[in-house]
């Protein structure tokens, strides 16, 4: 590469030239090395995601078998001690299955294999399901669970019902997990958009332990648990909110705290 610059005196007359010759071959070589390294890193990341997706899928089968057999023990056992042990197995098994499901979802999204499957669904039924799934957790902690929604939201919507339910349940269960006393409130609003589309807004607030402003940006990072000292006694992998964020973005939405 060759560049030539004039040197002029105070009157604008040319008194000389600066000639710069640059050898681009070294620079191009480093650019290629960086591009190759980036490509290798992307391939390794994709391989990791595919491996996790396959392994998580395989692990779920024996876990479900264990939980199924454990359920039979709980139903048929007349011995209180054995029933108590079986319920401990059930609790640990469900926690393990939840973790495996989270890893499977995360790896599917990262490897581009997560599909959004759209269809008609009834919003009131979906919200009722979310409430029922989280209500018992809230009741055990003496927490009040409140759901408020705009009365004029259209009853039948079109989208991925399973993933929307997963998002809302994640937000509610997360709020219950980190709220020692008080209440959790979810407000559901909507805004009409052109061509029969609508923007569905879900906001969850709680009277929980709170979070420092400087830690807010870490909430959606995989395997990152903020306020570690405060939440040491609370079970969690740090995957719930990152998965929620990725699912929301897959559907063209956004999530903030």
Coordinates of N, CA and C in Angstrom, one line a residue, residues 21-146:
X21 N 5.1 3.6 2.5 CA 4.9 2.3 1.9 C 4.6 1.3 3.0
X22 N 3.4 0.7 2.9 CA 3.0 -0.3 3.9 C 2.9 -1.7 3.3
X23 N 3.5 -2.7 4.0 CA 3.4 -4.0 3.5 C 2.2 -4.7 4.1
X24 N 1.2 -4.9 3.3 CA -0.1 -5.4 3.8 C -0.1 -6.9 4.0
X25 N 0.9 -7.6 3.5 CA 0.9 -9.1 3.5 C 0.8 -9.6 5.0
X26 N 1.6 -8.9 5.9 CA 1.6 -9.3 7.3 C 0.2 -9.1 7.9
X27 N -0.3 -7.9 7.6 CA -1.7 -7.6 8.2 C -2.7 -8.5 7.7
X28 N -2.7 -8.9 6.4 CA -3.7 -9.8 5.8 C -3.5 -11.2 6.4
X29 N -2.2 -11.5 6.7 CA -2.0 -12.8 7.4 C -2.6 -12.9 8.7
X30 N -2.5 -11.8 9.5 CA -3.1 -11.8 10.9 C -4.6 -11.8 10.8
X31 N -5.1 -11.1 9.8 CA -6.6 -11.0 9.6 C -7.1 -12.4 9.3
X32 N -6.4 -13.2 8.5 CA -6.8 -14.6 8.2 C -6.7 -15.5 9.4
X33 N -5.6 -15.3 10.2 CA -5.5 -16.1 11.4 C -6.7 -15.8 12.4
X34 N -7.1 -14.5 12.5 CA -8.2 -14.2 13.4 C -9.5 -14.8 12.9
X35 N -9.7 -14.7 11.5 CA -10.9 -15.2 10.9 C -11.0 -16.7 11.1
X36 N -9.8 -17.4 10.9 CA -9.8 -18.9 11.1 C -10.1 -19.2 12.6
X37 N -9.5 -18.4 13.5 CA -9.8 -18.7 15.0 C -11.2 -18.5 15.3
X38 N -11.8 -17.4 14.8 CA -13.2 -17.2 15.0 C -14.1 -18.3 14.5
X39 N -13.8 -18.8 13.3 CA -14.5 -19.9 12.7 C -14.4 -21.2 13.5
X40 N -13.2 -21.4 14.0 CA -13.0 -22.6 14.9 C -13.8 -22.5 16.2
X41 N -13.8 -21.3 16.8 CA -14.5 -21.1 18.0 C -16.0 -21.3 17.8
X42 N -16.5 -20.8 16.7 CA -18.0 -20.9 16.4 C -18.3 -22.4 16.2
X43 N -17.4 -23.1 15.5 CA -17.7 -24.6 15.3 C -17.6 -25.3 16.6
X44 N -16.7 -25.0 17.5 CA -16.6 -25.6 18.8 C -17.8 -25.3 19.6
X45 N -18.3 -24.1 19.6 CA -19.5 -23.7 20.3 C -20.7 -24.5 19.8
X46 N -20.9 -24.6 18.5 CA -22.0 -25.3 17.9 C -21.9 -26.8 18.3
X47 N -20.7 -27.3 18.2 CA -20.5 -28.8 18.6 C -20.9 -29.0 20.1
X48 N -20.5 -28.0 20.9 CA -20.9 -28.1 22.4 C -22.4 -28.1 22.5
X49 N -23.1 -27.2 21.8 CA -24.5 -27.0 21.9 C -25.2 -28.3 21.4
X50 N -24.8 -28.9 20.3 CA -25.4 -30.1 19.8 C -25.1 -31.2 20.7
X51 N -23.9 -31.3 21.3 CA -23.6 -32.4 22.3 C -24.5 -32.3 23.5
X52 N -24.7 -31.1 24.1 CA -25.5 -30.9 25.2 C -27.0 -31.2 24.9
X53 N -27.4 -30.8 23.7 CA -28.8 -31.1 23.3 C -29.0 -32.6 23.3
X54 N -28.1 -33.3 22.6 CA -28.3 -34.8 22.5 C -28.2 -35.5 23.9
X55 N -27.2 -35.1 24.7 CA -27.0 -35.7 26.0 C -28.2 -35.4 26.9
X56 N -28.7 -34.1 26.9 CA -29.8 -33.8 27.8 C -31.0 -34.6 27.4
X57 N -31.2 -34.8 26.1 CA -32.4 -35.6 25.6 C -32.3 -37.0 26.1
X58 N -31.0 -37.6 26.0 CA -30.8 -39.0 26.4 C -31.0 -39.1 27.9
X59 N -30.5 -38.1 28.7 CA -30.6 -38.2 30.2 C -32.0 -38.2 30.7
X60 N -32.9 -37.4 29.9 CA -34.3 -37.3 30.4 C -35.0 -38.6 30.5
X61 N -34.7 -39.5 29.6 CA -35.4 -40.8 29.5 C -35.2 -41.6 30.8
X62 N -34.0 -41.9 31.3 CA -33.9 -42.6 32.6 C -34.4 -41.8 33.8
X63 N -34.3 -40.5 33.8 CA -34.9 -39.7 34.9 C -36.4 -39.9 35.0
X64 N -37.0 -39.8 33.8 CA -38.5 -40.0 33.8 C -38.9 -41.5 34.2
X65 N -38.0 -42.4 33.9 CA -38.3 -43.8 34.3 C -38.2 -43.9 35.9
X66 N -37.2 -43.3 36.4 CA -37.0 -43.3 37.9 C -38.2 -42.6 38.6
X67 N -38.6 -41.5 38.0 CA -39.7 -40.8 38.6 C -41.0 -41.6 38.5
X68 N -41.2 -42.3 37.4 CA -42.4 -43.1 37.2 C -42.4 -44.3 38.2
X69 N -41.3 -44.9 38.4 CA -41.2 -46.0 39.4 C -41.4 -45.5 40.8
X70 N -40.8 -44.3 41.1 CA -40.9 -43.7 42.4 C -42.3 -43.4 42.7
X71 N -43.1 -42.9 41.7 CA -44.5 -42.6 41.9 C -45.3 -43.8 42.3
X72 N -44.9 -45.0 41.7 CA -45.6 -46.3 42.1 C -45.3 -46.6 43.6
X73 N -44.0 -46.4 44.0 CA -43.7 -46.6 45.4 C -44.5 -45.8 46.4
X74 N -44.6 -44.5 46.0 CA -45.4 -43.5 46.9 C -46.9 -44.0 46.9
X75 N -47.4 -44.5 45.8 CA -48.8 -44.9 45.8 C -49.1 -46.2 46.6
X76 N -48.1 -47.1 46.5 CA -48.4 -48.4 47.0 C -47.8 -48.7 48.4
X77 N -46.8 -47.9 48.8 CA -46.2 -48.2 50.1 C -47.1 -47.9 51.3
X78 N -47.0 -48.7 52.2 CA -47.8 -48.5 53.5 C -46.8 -48.1 54.6
X79 N -45.5 -48.1 54.3 CA -44.5 -47.8 55.3 C -44.2 -46.3 55.3
X80 N -44.4 -45.6 56.4 CA -44.2 -44.1 56.4 C -42.8 -43.7 56.0
X81 N -41.8 -44.5 56.5 CA -40.4 -44.1 56.3 C -40.1 -44.3 54.8
X82 N -40.5 -45.4 54.2 CA -40.3 -45.6 52.8 C -41.0 -44.5 51.9
X83 N -42.2 -44.2 52.3 CA -42.9 -43.1 51.6 C -42.1 -41.8 51.7
X84 N -41.6 -41.5 52.8 CA -40.8 -40.3 53.0 C -39.5 -40.3 52.1
X85 N -38.9 -41.5 52.1 CA -37.7 -41.6 51.2 C -38.1 -41.4 49.8
X86 N -39.2 -42.0 49.4 CA -39.6 -41.9 48.0 C -40.0 -40.5 47.6
X87 N -40.6 -39.7 48.6 CA -40.9 -38.3 48.3 C -39.6 -37.5 48.1
X88 N -38.6 -37.8 48.9 CA -37.3 -37.1 48.7 C -36.7 -37.4 47.4
X89 N -36.8 -38.7 46.9 CA -36.4 -39.0 45.6 C -37.2 -38.3 44.5
X90 N -38.5 -38.1 44.7 CA -39.3 -37.4 43.8 C -38.9 -35.9 43.7
X91 N -38.6 -35.3 44.8 CA -38.2 -33.9 44.9 C -36.9 -33.7 44.2
X92 N -35.9 -34.6 44.5 CA -34.6 -34.5 43.9 C -34.6 -34.8 42.4
X93 N -35.5 -35.7 42.0 CA -35.6 -36.1 40.6 C -36.2 -35.0 39.8
X94 N -37.2 -34.3 40.3 CA -37.9 -33.2 39.6 C -36.9 -32.1 39.4
X95 N -36.1 -31.8 40.5 CA -35.1 -30.7 40.4 C -34.1 -31.1 39.3
X96 N -33.6 -32.3 39.3 CA -32.7 -32.8 38.2 C -33.3 -32.7 36.8
X97 N -34.5 -33.1 36.7 CA -35.2 -33.0 35.4 C -35.4 -31.6 34.9
X98 N -35.7 -30.7 35.9 CA -35.8 -29.3 35.5 C -34.5 -28.7 35.0
X99 N -33.4 -29.1 35.7 CA -32.0 -28.7 35.2 C -31.7 -29.2 33.8
X100 N -32.0 -30.5 33.6 CA -31.7 -31.1 32.3 C -32.6 -30.4 31.2
X101 N -33.8 -30.1 31.5 CA -34.7 -29.4 30.6 C -34.2 -28.0 30.2
X102 N -33.6 -27.3 31.3 CA -33.1 -26.0 31.0 C -31.9 -26.1 30.1
X103 N -31.0 -27.0 30.4 CA -29.8 -27.2 29.5 C -30.2 -27.6 28.1
X104 N -31.2 -28.4 28.0 CA -31.7 -28.8 26.6 C -32.2 -27.6 25.9
X105 N -33.0 -26.8 26.6 CA -33.6 -25.6 25.9 C -32.5 -24.6 25.5
X106 N -31.5 -24.4 26.4 CA -30.4 -23.5 26.1 C -29.6 -24.0 24.9
X107 N -29.3 -25.2 24.9 CA -28.4 -25.8 23.8 C -29.2 -25.8 22.5
X108 N -30.5 -26.0 22.6 CA -31.3 -26.0 21.3 C -31.3 -24.6 20.7
X109 N -31.5 -23.6 21.6 CA -31.5 -22.2 21.1 C -30.2 -21.8 20.6
X110 N -29.1 -22.1 21.3 CA -27.8 -21.8 20.8 C -27.4 -22.4 19.5
X111 N -27.9 -23.7 19.3 CA -27.5 -24.4 18.1 C -28.5 -24.1 17.0
X112 N -29.5 -23.2 17.2 CA -30.5 -22.8 16.2 C -31.5 -23.9 15.9
X113 N -31.7 -24.8 16.9 CA -32.7 -25.9 16.6 C -34.0 -25.6 17.4
X114 N -34.1 -24.5 18.1 CA -35.4 -24.2 18.8 C -36.3 -23.6 17.8
X115 N -37.5 -24.2 17.6 CA -38.5 -23.7 16.7 C -39.7 -23.1 17.5
X116 N -40.2 -22.0 17.0 CA -41.4 -21.4 17.5 C -42.5 -21.9 16.7
X117 N -43.4 -22.7 17.4 CA -44.5 -23.3 16.7 C -45.8 -22.6 17.1
X118 N -46.4 -21.9 16.1 CA -47.5 -21.0 16.3 C -48.8 -21.7 16.1
X119 N -49.8 -21.3 16.9 CA -51.2 -21.8 16.7 C -52.1 -20.9 17.6
X120 N -53.4 -21.1 17.5 CA -54.3 -20.4 18.3 C -54.3 -20.9 19.7
X121 N -54.4 -20.0 20.7 CA -54.5 -20.4 22.1 C -55.4 -19.4 22.8
X122 N -56.0 -19.8 23.9 CA -56.8 -19.0 24.8 C -56.0 -18.4 25.9
X123 N -55.9 -17.1 25.9 CA -55.0 -16.4 26.9 C -55.5 -16.7 28.3
X124 N -56.8 -16.7 28.6 CA -57.3 -16.9 29.9 C -56.9 -18.3 30.5
X125 N -57.0 -19.3 29.6 CA -56.6 -20.6 30.0 C -55.1 -20.7 30.3
X126 N -54.3 -20.0 29.4 CA -52.9 -20.0 29.6 C -52.5 -19.4 31.0
X127 N -53.1 -18.2 31.3 CA -52.8 -17.5 32.5 C -53.2 -18.3 33.7
X128 N -54.4 -19.0 33.6 CA -54.9 -19.9 34.7 C -53.9 -21.0 34.9
X129 N -53.4 -21.6 33.8 CA -52.4 -22.7 34.0 C -51.1 -22.2 34.7
X130 N -50.6 -21.0 34.3 CA -49.5 -20.4 35.0 C -49.7 -20.2 36.5
X131 N -50.9 -19.6 36.8 CA -51.2 -19.4 38.2 C -51.2 -20.7 39.0
X132 N -51.9 -21.7 38.4 CA -52.0 -23.0 39.1 C -50.6 -23.6 39.4
X133 N -49.7 -23.5 38.4 CA -48.4 -24.1 38.5 C -47.5 -23.4 39.6
X134 N -47.8 -22.1 39.8 CA -46.9 -21.4 40.8 C -47.6 -21.2 42.1
X135 N -49.0 -21.3 42.1 CA -49.8 -21.0 43.3 C -49.3 -21.8 44.5
X136 N -49.1 -23.1 44.4 CA -48.7 -23.9 45.5 C -47.4 -23.5 46.1
X137 N -46.4 -23.1 45.2 CA -45.1 -22.7 45.7 C -45.3 -21.4 46.6
X138 N -46.2 -20.5 46.1 CA -46.4 -19.2 46.8 C -47.1 -19.5 48.1
X139 N -48.1 -20.4 48.1 CA -48.9 -20.8 49.3 C -48.0 -21.4 50.4
X140 N -47.0 -22.2 50.0 CA -46.1 -22.8 51.0 C -45.3 -21.7 51.7
X141 N -45.1 -20.6 51.1 CA -44.3 -19.5 51.7 C -45.2 -18.4 52.2
X142 N -46.5 -18.7 52.3 CA -47.5 -17.6 52.7 C -47.4 -16.3 51.9
X143 N -47.2 -16.5 50.6 CA -47.1 -15.3 49.7 C -48.4 -15.2 49.0
X144 N -48.8 -13.9 48.8 CA -50.0 -13.6 48.0 C -49.6 -13.6 46.5
X145 N -50.4 -14.3 45.7 CA -50.1 -14.3 44.2 C -51.3 -13.6 43.5
X146 N -51.0 -12.5 42.8 CA -52.1 -11.7 42.2 C -51.8 -11.6 40.7

